[in-house]
Amino acid sequence: MATCSTSALVVPSTPAPGIRLLSLNRPEKRNALSQDVIRCLLTELQNASADPEVFSIILTGNGPFFCAGADLNDIAGLDEAGARASRYLEDLCNGFKSVNKPIVAAVNGPALGGGFEIALMSDIIIAAQPAYFVLPETKIGLIPGAGGTQRLTAAIGKYRAMSCILLAQPMTSEEAQTAGLVANVVGPDALIQTCVDMASRFTADNKQTIAFAKRAVCRADDLCRDDRFERDLYYTAFGTAEKKRGVDDFLAARRKKA
């Protein structure tokens, strides 16, 4: 089984037989996706996918946030060449794609930017009532780069997606359910148990059928998307003055508040 030197950043547990619960565990940073977090998440996903005793995976966040997206301290100094060389987006997308078991996103709180995108990479989204979803990248001179423009458009349609992406307009969990993005909205205290109850329906008796069905649906999704085109534009944005100004201003404002 693969291990991660900073595995405390993603904590695995077994809430019920056959279920692996992965908790993003960086609450002091709102579970932001540093490169270490991404590496640990991919390691734990690979471990769960390879474990014959695991039939489904639940992904959630520790603390009040699901995930605040990319850690801007990690990317603030990157130019276009550095962003392209990092390959963290390719690794993240490919890592989720390689998992042959259902992934249920238990969105316990705000899912911002890359946090929203990893929920979109999951197979089923269940959200707590306080949760909301937003792609804020255009406010800091970037665009979604981990499939957000592609998956969100496929899920809720071009025009609703445009308002979410171009205007960084948030969606409440209830609005996301109405739009067809979220399967169910529950109270915060019921979230994990609701996800466990759903995930428990995937068992040894139907694991092969579920794997085939997941591959078929993901294939249909792949045919509707062009992630490489999105990533190319995302990396290109790193070379713009808008990105440098936007990220620098955001981090300066955060430091001022601290």
XYZ file of N, CA and C in Angstrom:
774
model
N 0.846 -1.194 0.000
C 0.000 0.000 0.000
C 0.883 1.247 0.000
N 0.575 2.180 -0.893
C 1.352 3.411 -0.971
C 1.103 4.268 0.260
N 2.141 5.011 0.668
C 2.019 5.914 1.806
C 2.410 7.308 1.386
N 2.036 8.275 2.214
C 2.358 9.670 1.948
C 3.041 10.228 3.179
N 4.165 10.914 2.996
C 4.941 11.415 4.133
C 4.173 12.452 4.932
N 3.187 13.077 4.301
C 2.366 14.061 5.011
C 0.913 13.597 5.003
N 0.730 12.301 5.329
C -0.595 11.691 5.204
C -1.622 12.290 6.145
N -1.173 13.003 7.191
C -2.140 13.638 8.090
C -2.967 14.686 7.365
N -2.527 15.112 6.182
C -3.277 16.099 5.417
C -4.545 15.503 4.821
N -4.588 14.207 4.661
C -5.788 13.489 4.209
C -5.916 12.256 5.091
N -6.957 12.230 5.912
C -7.095 11.170 6.907
C -8.075 10.113 6.421
N -7.616 8.853 6.248
C -8.538 7.776 5.867
C -9.166 7.131 7.095
N -10.405 6.703 6.957
C -11.071 5.958 8.019
C -12.081 5.015 7.388
N -12.656 4.138 8.217
C -13.619 3.146 7.729
C -14.897 3.272 8.551
N -15.851 4.097 8.101
C -17.082 4.299 8.882
C -18.032 3.112 8.827
N -17.849 2.242 7.853
C -18.678 1.043 7.719
C -17.916 0.067 6.823
N -18.210 -1.234 6.917
C -17.501 -2.201 6.072
C -17.618 -1.845 4.588
N -16.481 -1.898 3.897
C -16.458 -1.657 2.461
C -16.377 -0.195 2.061
N -16.353 0.726 3.038
C -16.360 2.160 2.735
C -15.084 2.804 3.258
N -14.411 3.545 2.413
C -13.243 4.334 2.814
C -13.643 5.807 2.828
N -13.556 6.423 3.994
C -13.831 7.852 4.151
C -12.511 8.593 4.149
N -12.353 9.535 3.221
C -11.144 10.356 3.130
C -11.502 11.777 3.525
N -10.843 12.285 4.564
C -11.129 13.632 5.063
C -9.947 14.550 4.785
N -10.172 15.587 3.980
C -9.153 16.618 3.811
C -8.932 17.251 5.178
N -7.675 17.306 5.618
C -7.415 17.637 7.009
C -6.402 18.784 7.127
N -6.828 19.922 6.646
C -6.010 21.131 6.769
C -6.935 22.286 7.170
N -7.673 22.115 8.261
C -8.728 23.085 8.587
C -8.217 24.497 8.813
N -6.972 24.629 9.277
C -6.432 25.975 9.502
C -6.232 26.744 8.207
N -6.193 26.028 7.082
C -6.080 26.633 5.751
C -7.350 26.379 4.933
N -8.445 26.076 5.612
C -9.738 25.807 4.965
C -9.628 24.642 3.977
N -8.731 23.695 4.309
C -8.496 22.500 3.482
C -8.036 22.844 2.068
N -7.285 23.942 1.937
C -6.786 24.363 0.624
C -5.877 23.295 0.029
N -5.867 23.237 -1.293
C -5.144 22.192 -2.018
C -3.714 22.629 -2.313
N -2.830 22.417 -1.358
C -1.405 22.557 -1.637
C -0.961 21.344 -2.455
N 0.238 21.392 -2.977
C 0.722 20.243 -3.740
C 0.882 19.024 -2.841
N 1.239 19.230 -1.558
C 1.312 18.107 -0.625
C -0.070 17.479 -0.406
N -1.094 18.316 -0.266
C -2.457 17.793 -0.089
C -2.872 16.983 -1.307
N -2.587 17.510 -2.492
C -2.949 16.795 -3.720
C -2.240 15.447 -3.785
N -0.951 15.422 -3.470
C -0.216 14.154 -3.498
C -0.811 13.154 -2.511
N -1.136 13.628 -1.318
C -1.704 12.720 -0.314
C -3.094 12.238 -0.722
N -3.889 13.138 -1.282
C -5.225 12.745 -1.730
C -5.125 11.680 -2.810
N -4.235 11.875 -3.770
C -4.092 10.889 -4.841
C -3.586 9.558 -4.309
N -2.666 9.598 -3.334
C -2.175 8.358 -2.725
C -3.314 7.605 -2.051
N -4.131 8.325 -1.279
C -5.228 7.662 -0.568
C -6.295 7.153 -1.535
N -6.551 7.891 -2.612
C -7.491 7.398 -3.628
C -6.961 6.123 -4.275
N -5.660 6.089 -4.576
C -5.073 4.894 -5.176
C -5.141 3.710 -4.220
N -4.863 3.975 -2.936
C -4.948 2.900 -1.943
C -6.351 2.326 -1.865
N -7.345 3.211 -1.834
C -8.736 2.753 -1.750
C -9.145 2.004 -3.005
N -8.709 2.498 -4.151
C -9.066 1.856 -5.415
C -8.465 0.462 -5.508
N -7.265 0.283 -4.954
C -6.571 -1.006 -5.049
C -6.992 -1.994 -3.969
N -7.650 -1.524 -2.932
C -8.010 -2.377 -1.802
C -9.251 -3.212 -2.149
N -9.135 -4.537 -2.194
C -10.289 -5.367 -2.578
C -11.418 -5.346 -1.549
N -11.137 -4.858 -0.345
C -12.169 -4.783 0.693
C -12.952 -3.474 0.645
N -12.525 -2.559 -0.220
C -13.206 -1.265 -0.342
C -14.066 -1.276 -1.596
N -15.336 -0.907 -1.445
C -16.258 -0.896 -2.574
C -16.723 0.509 -2.937
N -16.499 1.479 -2.063
C -16.874 2.859 -2.364
C -16.055 3.801 -1.492
N -15.985 5.060 -1.928
C -15.146 6.071 -1.288
C -16.007 7.302 -1.019
N -15.847 7.872 0.166
C -16.487 9.143 0.504
C -15.390 10.169 0.723
N -15.557 11.341 0.140
C -14.580 12.426 0.284
C -15.242 13.606 0.969
N -14.635 14.090 2.051
C -15.199 15.221 2.780
C -14.078 16.110 3.303
N -14.457 17.164 4.024
C -13.484 18.080 4.600
C -13.606 18.119 6.111
N -12.470 18.293 6.783
C -12.464 18.434 8.229
C -12.632 19.903 8.587
N -13.575 20.200 9.475
C -13.820 21.585 9.843
C -14.993 22.158 9.071
N -15.142 23.488 9.100
C -16.318 24.100 8.472
C -16.271 24.173 6.953
N -15.094 23.971 6.350
C -14.953 24.043 4.892
C -14.830 22.645 4.300
N -15.422 22.460 3.114
C -15.099 21.269 2.318
C -13.700 21.445 1.753
N -13.503 22.496 0.970
C -12.185 22.783 0.408
C -12.207 24.168 -0.210
N -11.204 24.980 0.152
C -11.133 26.358 -0.346
C -10.430 26.473 -1.688
N -10.103 25.337 -2.316
C -9.457 25.393 -3.624
C -7.949 25.453 -3.519
N -7.316 25.911 -4.576
C -5.862 25.943 -4.632
C -5.286 26.831 -3.532
N -4.180 26.396 -2.961
C -3.448 27.227 -2.008
C -2.695 28.288 -2.817
N -3.154 29.527 -2.723
C -2.580 30.582 -3.558
C -1.125 30.864 -3.222
N -0.707 30.529 -2.017
C 0.710 30.689 -1.703
C 1.576 29.769 -2.562
N 1.020 28.632 -2.949
C 1.761 27.687 -3.799
C 1.914 28.201 -5.224
N 0.933 28.961 -5.706
C 0.934 29.331 -7.121
C 1.232 30.810 -7.358
N 1.391 31.576 -6.282
C 1.568 33.021 -6.446
C 2.788 33.357 -7.297
N 3.868 32.627 -7.116
C 5.088 32.944 -7.839
C 5.239 32.246 -9.176
N 4.259 31.451 -9.568
C 4.375 30.706 -10.818
C 4.055 31.583 -12.026
N 4.902 31.498 -13.038
C 4.559 32.085 -14.325
C 3.980 30.978 -15.205
N 3.754 31.281 -16.476
C 3.138 30.280 -17.349
C 3.989 29.022 -17.453
N 5.308 29.192 -17.633
C 6.184 28.029 -17.776
C 6.188 27.191 -16.504
N 6.218 27.851 -15.353
C 6.218 27.120 -14.090
C 4.917 26.380 -13.858
N 3.797 27.002 -14.230
C 2.503 26.355 -14.065
C 2.403 25.107 -14.950
N 2.875 25.242 -16.188
C 2.831 24.085 -17.094
C 3.735 22.959 -16.593
N 4.863 23.306 -16.030
C 5.823 22.295 -15.568
C 5.341 21.567 -14.320
N 4.458 22.188 -13.544
C 4.034 21.596 -12.270
C 3.216 20.324 -12.451
N 2.381 20.289 -13.477
C 1.569 19.120 -13.834
C 0.587 18.695 -12.737
N 0.370 19.534 -11.732
C -0.500 19.087 -10.655
C -1.948 18.925 -11.109
N -2.380 19.723 -12.103
C -3.756 19.568 -12.577
C -3.935 18.246 -13.316
N -2.972 17.921 -14.177
C -3.052 16.640 -14.889
C -3.072 15.480 -13.904
N -2.184 15.551 -12.885
C -2.112 14.470 -11.908
C -3.432 14.334 -11.149
N -4.020 15.475 -10.769
C -5.272 15.449 -10.020
C -6.389 14.839 -10.853
N -6.549 15.319 -12.080
C -7.623 14.814 -12.951
C -7.423 13.340 -13.284
N -6.195 12.962 -13.620
C -5.922 11.568 -13.965
C -6.096 10.653 -12.763
N -5.738 11.162 -11.572
C -5.880 10.353 -10.369
C -7.330 10.019 -10.077
N -8.211 10.999 -10.172
C -9.630 10.732 -9.963
C -10.155 9.799 -11.048
N -9.737 10.039 -12.271
C -10.245 9.245 -13.397
C -9.860 7.771 -13.272
N -8.727 7.489 -12.636
C -8.239 6.110 -12.552
C -8.960 5.277 -11.500
N -9.738 5.915 -10.630
C -10.430 5.177 -9.563
C -11.637 4.451 -10.151
N -11.704 3.147 -9.944
C -12.763 2.349 -10.573
C -13.932 2.068 -9.619
N -13.968 2.799 -8.502
C -15.035 2.630 -7.517
C -15.775 3.947 -7.354
N -17.035 3.903 -6.962
C -17.799 5.149 -6.829
C -17.196 6.069 -5.772
N -17.124 7.356 -6.099
C -16.662 8.386 -5.162
C -17.846 9.293 -4.849
N -18.188 9.375 -3.583
C -19.271 10.247 -3.129
C -18.640 11.454 -2.446
N -18.922 12.649 -2.949
C -18.439 13.873 -2.314
C -19.445 14.297 -1.250
N -18.996 14.305 0.007
C -19.820 14.766 1.124
C -19.422 16.209 1.399
N -20.107 17.136 0.755
C -19.708 18.548 0.801
C -20.290 19.169 2.064
N -19.445 19.272 3.062
C -19.866 19.701 4.399
C -19.889 21.211 4.574
N -19.256 21.941 3.667
C -19.178 23.397 3.778
C -18.786 23.986 2.441
N -18.318 25.243 2.413
C -17.991 25.882 1.146
C -17.020 25.059 0.294
N -17.328 24.967 -0.986
C -16.471 24.302 -1.972
C -16.084 25.367 -2.988
N -14.859 25.855 -2.899
C -14.420 26.977 -3.705
C -13.389 26.531 -4.731
N -13.480 27.060 -5.943
C -12.447 26.819 -6.944
C -12.145 25.352 -7.128
N -10.876 24.981 -6.869
C -10.476 23.583 -7.003
C -11.236 22.652 -6.088
N -11.749 23.163 -4.970
C -12.588 22.341 -4.107
C -13.895 21.980 -4.779
N -14.476 22.947 -5.474
C -15.673 22.688 -6.273
C -15.329 21.688 -7.371
N -14.152 21.838 -7.976
C -13.780 20.963 -9.083
C -13.566 19.522 -8.629
N -13.008 19.297 -7.427
C -12.862 17.905 -6.999
C -14.226 17.300 -6.641
N -15.161 18.131 -6.201
C -16.532 17.619 -6.036
C -17.095 17.211 -7.392
N -16.842 18.040 -8.412
C -17.313 17.720 -9.760
C -16.645 16.467 -10.330
N -15.410 16.173 -9.902
C -14.726 14.957 -10.352
C -15.309 13.711 -9.699
N -16.002 13.882 -8.584
C -16.610 12.750 -7.897
C -17.825 12.262 -8.689
N -18.372 11.138 -8.278
C -19.465 10.531 -9.034
C -20.843 10.961 -8.540
N -20.955 11.238 -7.263
C -22.206 11.684 -6.660
C -21.865 12.763 -5.647
N -22.657 13.835 -5.625
C -22.443 14.907 -4.656
C -23.645 14.970 -3.721
N -23.370 14.898 -2.421
C -24.372 15.149 -1.393
C -23.872 16.321 -0.564
N -24.719 17.288 -0.311
C -24.273 18.520 0.340
C -25.057 18.779 1.622
N -24.369 19.356 2.586
C -25.026 19.845 3.789
C -25.652 21.204 3.489
N -26.670 21.561 4.235
C -27.377 22.817 3.979
C -26.489 24.059 4.056
N -25.452 24.115 4.930
C -24.627 25.334 4.943
C -23.668 25.448 3.756
N -23.534 24.375 2.972
C -22.549 24.370 1.893
C -22.951 25.311 0.768
N -21.949 25.800 0.070
C -22.198 26.503 -1.186
C -21.035 26.239 -2.124
N -21.250 26.524 -3.405
C -20.299 26.197 -4.460
C -19.985 27.463 -5.252
N -18.708 27.704 -5.519
C -18.349 28.888 -6.305
C -17.006 28.658 -6.998
N -16.908 29.149 -8.222
C -15.648 29.155 -8.980
C -15.190 30.614 -9.065
N -14.309 31.063 -8.165
C -13.972 32.485 -8.069
C -12.747 32.904 -8.876
N -12.241 32.016 -9.728
C -10.934 32.257 -10.340
C -10.850 33.555 -11.146
N -11.936 33.936 -11.827
C -11.847 35.153 -12.657
C -11.612 36.397 -11.817
N -11.886 36.329 -10.528
C -11.647 37.482 -9.651
C -10.167 37.675 -9.337
N -9.343 36.660 -9.602
C -7.906 36.777 -9.335
C -7.075 36.584 -10.612
N -7.699 36.787 -11.755
C -6.957 36.733 -13.007
C -6.698 35.353 -13.555
N -7.470 34.357 -13.129
C -7.311 32.996 -13.628
C -8.656 32.470 -14.109
N -8.674 31.224 -14.554
C -9.911 30.526 -14.887
C -9.861 29.167 -14.203
N -10.993 28.494 -14.044
C -10.939 27.119 -13.542
C -10.057 26.278 -14.455
N -9.235 25.394 -13.857
C -8.299 24.635 -14.671
C -8.336 23.137 -14.466
N -9.176 22.661 -13.540
C -9.255 21.225 -13.276
C -10.594 20.657 -13.747
N -11.044 21.150 -14.899
C -12.275 20.633 -15.495
C -13.523 21.395 -15.125
N -13.390 22.490 -14.363
C -14.571 23.211 -13.902
C -15.425 23.779 -15.016
N -14.788 24.368 -16.029
C -15.574 24.942 -17.123
C -16.292 23.851 -17.907
N -15.682 22.673 -17.954
C -16.227 21.585 -18.759
C -17.304 20.805 -17.998
N -16.983 20.383 -16.790
C -17.925 19.556 -16.029
C -19.148 20.350 -15.583
N -18.933 21.587 -15.155
C -20.078 22.367 -14.696
C -21.034 22.651 -15.848
N -20.497 22.963 -17.018
C -21.342 23.212 -18.183
C -22.147 21.969 -18.549
N -21.484 20.808 -18.509
C -22.202 19.561 -18.817
C -23.290 19.282 -17.781
N -23.040 19.676 -16.537
C -23.977 19.346 -15.464
C -25.184 20.267 -15.423
N -24.967 21.575 -15.648
C -26.081 22.521 -15.431
C -26.406 23.372 -16.655
N -25.687 23.179 -17.764
C -25.985 23.929 -18.979
C -25.113 25.177 -19.127
N -24.987 25.617 -20.376
C -24.082 26.714 -20.714
C -24.418 28.005 -19.976
N -25.665 28.404 -19.964
C -26.004 29.751 -19.508
C -25.890 29.882 -17.993
N -26.317 28.853 -17.275
C -26.140 28.876 -15.825
C -24.649 28.790 -15.482
N -23.925 27.973 -16.219
C -22.486 27.847 -15.973
C -21.759 29.155 -16.254
N -22.176 29.863 -17.289
C -21.531 31.143 -17.600
C -21.652 32.118 -16.437
N -22.820 32.201 -15.817
C -22.976 33.133 -14.706
C -22.130 32.698 -13.520
N -22.003 31.391 -13.305
C -21.172 30.893 -12.207
C -19.694 31.174 -12.443
N -19.249 31.043 -13.686
C -17.823 31.145 -13.992
C -17.397 32.584 -14.290
N -18.116 33.270 -15.169
C -17.711 34.623 -15.545
C -17.926 35.615 -14.415
N -19.000 35.418 -13.646
C -19.323 36.348 -12.569
C -18.927 35.826 -11.191
N -18.349 34.626 -11.143
C -17.998 33.990 -9.867
C -19.206 33.961 -8.933
N -20.351 33.641 -9.493
C -21.612 33.650 -8.751
C -21.772 32.346 -7.987
N -21.938 32.417 -6.664
C -22.069 31.183 -5.884
C -23.436 30.542 -6.029
N -23.480 29.247 -5.763
C -24.732 28.497 -5.690
C -24.861 27.902 -4.302
N -25.995 28.077 -3.673
C -26.256 27.381 -2.424
C -26.434 25.893 -2.713
N -26.406 25.106 -1.664
C -26.609 23.669 -1.851
C -27.987 23.383 -2.439
N -28.998 24.147 -2.010
C -30.347 23.947 -2.555
C -30.412 24.333 -4.026
N -29.767 25.445 -4.396
C -29.733 25.840 -5.807
C -28.996 24.799 -6.639
N -27.927 24.242 -6.097
C -27.180 23.213 -6.818
C -28.019 21.956 -7.008
N -28.837 21.630 -6.031
C -29.715 20.471 -6.182
C -30.777 20.731 -7.249
N -31.362 21.925 -7.227
C -32.369 22.271 -8.236
C -31.776 22.232 -9.643
N -30.497 22.641 -9.764
C -29.826 22.652 -11.059
C -29.420 21.260 -11.528
N -29.537 20.258 -10.664
C -29.180 18.892 -11.044
C -27.752 18.518 -10.721
N -27.052 19.371 -9.966
C -25.651 19.123 -9.642
C -25.508 18.250 -8.399
N -26.352 18.480 -7.423
C -26.292 17.791 -6.135
C -27.425 16.777 -6.051
N -27.096 15.563 -5.605
C -28.109 14.498 -5.532
C -29.053 14.689 -4.358
N -28.533 15.205 -3.250
C -29.356 15.338 -2.051
C -28.771 16.411 -1.153
N -29.630 17.125 -0.442
C -29.218 18.127 0.544
C -29.769 17.701 1.894
N -28.885 17.664 2.884
C -29.284 17.205 4.215
C -28.727 18.160 5.265
N -29.182 18.002 6.484
C -28.634 18.772 7.584
C -27.192 18.381 7.847
N -26.396 19.288 8.396
C -24.964 18.997 8.593
C -24.705 17.775 9.461
N -25.544 17.541 10.452
C -25.325 16.401 11.335
C -25.651 15.068 10.663
N -26.416 15.126 9.593
C -26.821 13.896 8.906
C -25.966 13.588 7.681
N -25.028 14.478 7.341
C -24.323 14.361 6.057
C -23.558 13.050 5.921
N -22.661 12.774 6.847
C -21.806 11.600 6.685
C -22.633 10.321 6.729
N -23.594 10.247 7.641
C -24.403 9.030 7.715
C -25.214 8.838 6.437
N -25.724 9.936 5.855
C -26.450 9.837 4.592
C -25.542 9.293 3.498
N -24.307 9.783 3.466
C -23.353 9.302 2.459
C -22.977 7.844 2.714
N -22.802 7.477 3.977
C -22.492 6.085 4.315
C -23.646 5.169 3.896
N -24.877 5.598 4.163
C -26.035 4.784 3.777
C -26.077 4.578 2.262
N -25.767 5.640 1.510
C -25.748 5.505 0.053
C -24.595 4.619 -0.386
N -23.402 4.892 0.146
C -22.217 4.139 -0.267
C -22.324 2.666 0.109
N -23.090 2.348 1.146
C -23.250 0.948 1.569
C -24.013 0.110 0.547
N -24.647 0.763 -0.393
C -25.367 0.028 -1.431
C -24.424 -0.544 -2.482
N -23.163 -0.118 -2.459
C -22.150 -0.684 -3.345
C -21.425 -1.775 -2.564
N -21.530 -3.009 -3.019
C -21.014 -4.142 -2.258
C -20.215 -5.074 -3.157
N -19.706 -6.141 -2.548
C -18.980 -7.152 -3.320
C -19.869 -7.787 -4.376
N -21.175 -7.818 -4.113
C -22.097 -8.475 -5.037
C -22.292 -7.706 -6.337
N -22.062 -6.387 -6.299
C -22.306 -5.621 -7.527
C -21.103 -4.788 -7.965
N -19.930 -5.096 -7.420
C -18.768 -4.236 -7.673
C -18.379 -4.206 -9.156
N -18.468 -5.332 -9.856
C -18.082 -5.348 -11.264
C -19.093 -4.590 -12.116
N -20.366 -4.794 -11.827
C -21.402 -4.074 -12.555
C -21.279 -2.573 -12.340
N -21.044 -2.169 -11.090
C -20.891 -0.751 -10.776
C -19.679 -0.174 -11.493
N -18.578 -0.928 -11.516
C -17.377 -0.453 -12.215
C -17.657 -0.258 -13.702
N -18.370 -1.214 -14.330
C -18.712 -1.075 -15.747
C -19.617 0.134 -15.978
N -20.621 0.282 -15.121
C -21.556 1.403 -15.283
C -20.840 2.745 -15.107
N -19.942 2.816 -14.123
C -19.194 4.056 -13.917
C -18.340 4.377 -15.142
N -17.661 3.377 -15.688
C -16.837 3.607 -16.885
C -17.682 4.109 -18.041
N -18.878 3.539 -18.210
C -19.739 3.943 -19.324
C -20.191 5.391 -19.173
N -20.615 5.768 -17.964
C -21.057 7.146 -17.743
C -19.893 8.112 -17.901
N -18.739 7.752 -17.352
C -17.562 8.628 -17.470
C -17.127 8.772 -18.924
N -17.299 7.720 -19.704
C -16.964 7.805 -21.133
C -17.863 8.829 -21.818
N -19.139 8.804 -21.510
C -20.060 9.792 -22.085
C -19.658 11.195 -21.663
N -19.258 11.354 -20.397
C -18.820 12.642 -19.888
C -17.551 13.095 -20.599
N -16.611 12.169 -20.802
C -15.348 12.512 -21.472
C -15.595 13.034 -22.885
N -16.563 12.455 -23.586
C -16.828 12.851 -24.960
C -17.384 14.263 -25.052
N -17.946 14.758 -23.943
C -18.531 16.104 -23.922
C -17.535 17.161 -23.471
N -16.317 16.745 -23.071
C -15.384 17.684 -22.448
C -14.082 17.775 -23.234
N -13.388 18.885 -23.039
C -12.048 19.064 -23.576
C -11.188 19.681 -22.471
N -10.779 18.828 -21.528
C -10.011 19.310 -20.386
C -8.672 19.909 -20.798
N -8.067 19.347 -21.847
C -6.752 19.851 -22.254
C -6.840 21.281 -22.764
N -7.905 21.598 -23.474
C -8.107 22.965 -23.962
C -8.262 23.923 -22.781
N -9.053 23.519 -21.787
C -9.229 24.343 -20.597
C -7.904 24.541 -19.881
N -7.147 23.453 -19.673
C -5.866 23.563 -18.963
C -4.900 24.470 -19.693
N -4.889 24.405 -21.031
C -3.989 25.264 -21.798
C -4.307 26.736 -21.553
N -5.586 27.079 -21.538
C -5.974 28.460 -21.251
C -5.638 28.837 -19.812
N -5.838 27.893 -18.894
C -5.504 28.135 -17.483
C -4.019 28.456 -17.339
N -3.169 27.639 -17.947
C -1.734 27.891 -17.849
C -1.351 29.207 -18.528
N -1.981 29.503 -19.645
C -1.701 30.758 -20.343
C -2.019 31.953 -19.450
N -3.070 31.829 -18.652
C -3.454 32.928 -17.760
C -2.370 33.260 -16.745
N -1.505 32.299 -16.430
C -0.423 32.557 -15.479
C 0.592 33.571 -16.018
N 0.590 33.778 -17.315
C 1.520 34.733 -17.908
C 0.958 36.136 -18.019
N -0.239 36.368 -17.501
C -0.873 37.678 -17.660
C -0.648 38.562 -16.442
N -0.716 39.868 -16.677
C -0.622 40.829 -15.573
C -1.826 40.700 -14.649
N -2.962 40.312 -15.193
C -4.163 40.178 -14.367
C -3.985 39.111 -13.291
N -3.322 38.001 -13.649
C -3.089 36.953 -12.656
C -2.180 37.446 -11.551
N -1.074 38.072 -11.919
C -0.130 38.542 -10.895
C -0.798 39.552 -9.975
N -1.507 40.491 -10.565
C -2.161 41.512 -9.746
C -3.259 40.896 -8.883
N -4.051 40.012 -9.469
C -5.179 39.441 -8.750
C -4.751 38.587 -7.570
N -3.779 37.700 -7.781
C -3.320 36.833 -6.705
C -2.594 37.647 -5.637
N -1.733 38.576 -6.063
C -1.007 39.407 -5.089
C -1.970 40.227 -4.236
N -2.977 40.809 -4.864
C -3.947 41.619 -4.120
C -4.735 40.758 -3.137
N -5.115 39.567 -3.575
C -5.885 38.686 -2.697
C -5.064 38.295 -1.470
N -3.806 37.905 -1.687
C -2.968 37.498 -0.563
C -2.660 38.666 0.360
N -2.483 39.863 -0.217
C -2.226 41.055 0.602
C -3.436 41.365 1.480
N -4.631 41.247 0.912
C -5.851 41.506 1.681
C -6.014 40.478 2.796
N -5.650 39.229 2.516
C -5.757 38.187 3.543
C -4.772 38.467 4.680
N -3.538 38.868 4.331
C -2.560 39.170 5.377
C -2.993 40.345 6.238
N -3.658 41.310 5.610
C -4.117 42.482 6.342
C -5.200 42.120 7.354
N -6.024 41.135 6.994
C -7.099 40.698 7.879
C -6.571 39.874 9.053
N -5.452 39.177 8.812
C -4.916 38.238 9.821
C -4.428 38.954 11.088
